[in-house]
Coordinates of C-alpha atoms in Angstrom, one line a residue:
M1 CA 90.5 115.8 116.0
I2 CA 92.7 112.8 116.1
A3 CA 96.2 113.6 114.9
Y4 CA 97.7 110.1 114.9
V5 CA 97.3 106.6 116.2
T6 CA 100.2 104.4 117.4
V7 CA 100.3 100.7 118.0
G8 CA 103.1 98.7 119.5
A9 CA 104.9 95.8 117.8
D10 CA 107.7 93.5 119.0
D11 CA 108.5 92.1 115.6
M12 CA 108.8 95.0 113.1
A13 CA 109.3 92.7 110.1
L14 CA 106.0 90.9 110.8
A15 CA 104.2 94.2 111.4
K16 CA 105.6 95.6 108.2
R17 CA 104.5 92.6 106.2
F18 CA 101.0 92.8 107.6
Y19 CA 100.4 96.5 107.2
A20 CA 102.1 96.6 103.8
A21 CA 99.4 94.1 102.7
V22 CA 96.5 96.4 103.8
L23 CA 97.3 100.1 104.1
P24 CA 98.8 101.0 100.7
A25 CA 95.6 99.8 99.0
L26 CA 93.7 102.4 101.1
G27 CA 96.0 105.2 99.9
Y28 CA 98.5 105.3 102.7
E29 CA 102.1 106.2 102.0
F30 CA 104.8 104.2 103.8
E31 CA 108.0 105.4 105.4
E32 CA 110.3 103.3 107.6
S33 CA 112.8 104.8 110.1
S34 CA 114.8 103.6 113.1
E35 CA 111.8 104.5 115.2
G36 CA 109.4 102.3 113.3
L37 CA 106.8 102.3 110.5
S38 CA 104.9 105.4 109.4
Y39 CA 101.7 105.4 107.3
T40 CA 100.3 108.7 106.1
L41 CA 97.6 109.8 103.8
P42 CA 98.7 112.4 101.2
E43 CA 97.2 115.9 101.7
Q44 CA 94.7 117.0 99.0
P45 CA 94.7 120.6 97.8
D46 CA 91.2 121.3 99.0
Q47 CA 91.6 119.4 102.3
S48 CA 90.6 121.5 105.3
V49 CA 91.9 119.2 108.1
A50 CA 94.8 116.9 108.4
L51 CA 94.0 113.2 108.4
P52 CA 95.4 111.1 111.2
D53 CA 98.8 109.3 110.7
F54 CA 99.3 105.7 111.7
Y55 CA 102.5 104.5 113.4
V56 CA 103.8 101.1 114.3
V57 CA 106.6 101.2 116.8
P58 CA 108.3 99.2 119.5
A59 CA 106.9 100.1 122.9
F60 CA 108.6 103.2 124.1
N61 CA 109.2 101.9 127.6
G62 CA 111.2 98.9 126.3
R63 CA 108.8 96.3 127.6
P64 CA 106.9 93.9 125.3
A65 CA 104.1 95.6 123.3
S66 CA 100.6 94.5 124.1
A67 CA 97.2 95.1 122.4
G68 CA 94.6 97.1 124.4
N69 CA 91.5 95.2 125.4
G70 CA 88.6 97.0 123.8
T71 CA 90.9 99.0 121.5
M72 CA 90.3 98.9 117.8
I73 CA 91.4 101.0 114.8
A74 CA 89.1 101.2 111.8
F75 CA 90.1 101.9 108.3
K76 CA 87.6 102.9 105.6
A77 CA 87.7 101.0 102.4
R78 CA 86.2 102.1 99.1
S79 CA 83.9 99.1 98.6
Q80 CA 82.7 95.8 100.0
K81 CA 85.0 94.0 97.6
E82 CA 88.0 95.9 98.9
V83 CA 87.0 95.0 102.5
R84 CA 87.0 91.3 101.4
D85 CA 90.3 91.6 99.5
L86 CA 92.1 93.4 102.3
H87 CA 90.8 91.0 105.0
A88 CA 92.2 88.1 102.9
A89 CA 95.5 90.0 102.3
G90 CA 95.9 90.7 106.0
L91 CA 95.4 87.0 106.8
A92 CA 97.9 86.0 104.2
A93 CA 100.4 88.5 105.6
G94 CA 100.3 87.0 109.1
G95 CA 97.1 88.5 110.6
F96 CA 94.4 86.6 112.4
D97 CA 90.7 86.6 111.7
E98 CA 88.6 88.4 114.2
G99 CA 85.4 88.5 112.1
Q100 CA 84.7 87.6 108.5
P101 CA 83.6 90.3 106.1
G102 CA 79.8 91.0 106.2
F103 CA 77.0 93.0 107.6
R104 CA 76.5 93.2 111.3
D105 CA 73.0 93.5 112.8
A106 CA 74.2 95.9 115.4
Y107 CA 75.2 98.5 112.8
G108 CA 73.4 100.4 110.0
P109 CA 72.1 98.6 106.9
R110 CA 75.1 99.6 104.7
F111 CA 77.9 99.1 107.2
Y112 CA 80.0 96.2 105.7
V113 CA 82.9 95.3 107.9
A114 CA 85.7 92.7 108.6
Y115 CA 87.9 92.4 111.6
L116 CA 91.5 91.3 111.9
R117 CA 94.2 91.1 114.6
D118 CA 97.7 92.2 113.4
P119 CA 100.6 89.8 114.3
Q120 CA 101.0 91.6 117.7
G121 CA 97.2 91.3 118.5
N122 CA 96.0 94.8 117.7
K123 CA 92.5 94.8 116.5
I124 CA 91.9 96.3 113.0
A125 CA 88.5 96.9 111.3
L126 CA 88.1 97.4 107.6
Y127 CA 84.7 98.8 106.6
S128 CA 82.7 100.2 103.7
D129 CA 79.4 102.1 103.9
D130 CA 79.1 103.0 100.2
P131 CA 75.4 104.0 99.5
N132 CA 75.8 102.8 95.9
E133 CA 76.4 99.2 97.0
P134 CA 73.7 96.7 98.2
G135 CA 72.8 96.9 101.9
R136 CA 72.1 94.2 104.4
E137 CA 68.6 93.8 103.1
G138 CA 69.8 93.2 99.6

């Protein structure tokens, strides 16, 4: 079970702007401290396992933060429209396009996804696989 995910950022104001445009719409609550930015999902009464937290912090070793090659963090959206909306919001908030919203042949017929890089270069996926929405075949 993943307990939390941490990404590094050198410019916390830019990181805050980017993640504030994306994560609250997915239900994440925000907290800022001297250590960085914390995003958590509220616990539900019938929840059996804790959902992973997401942290954005300066690199602990004091060196510049860097994005891992091959590293990606995926966030589940509620709909294809939300994927499109959040991709656009992330771009408007200083992110970079890494793949427009849509279906990908390599994934299942309902996997609708968009890819972004945050201002530091960390790769973020936003996806929906709602069986009530049209799939790749229409």
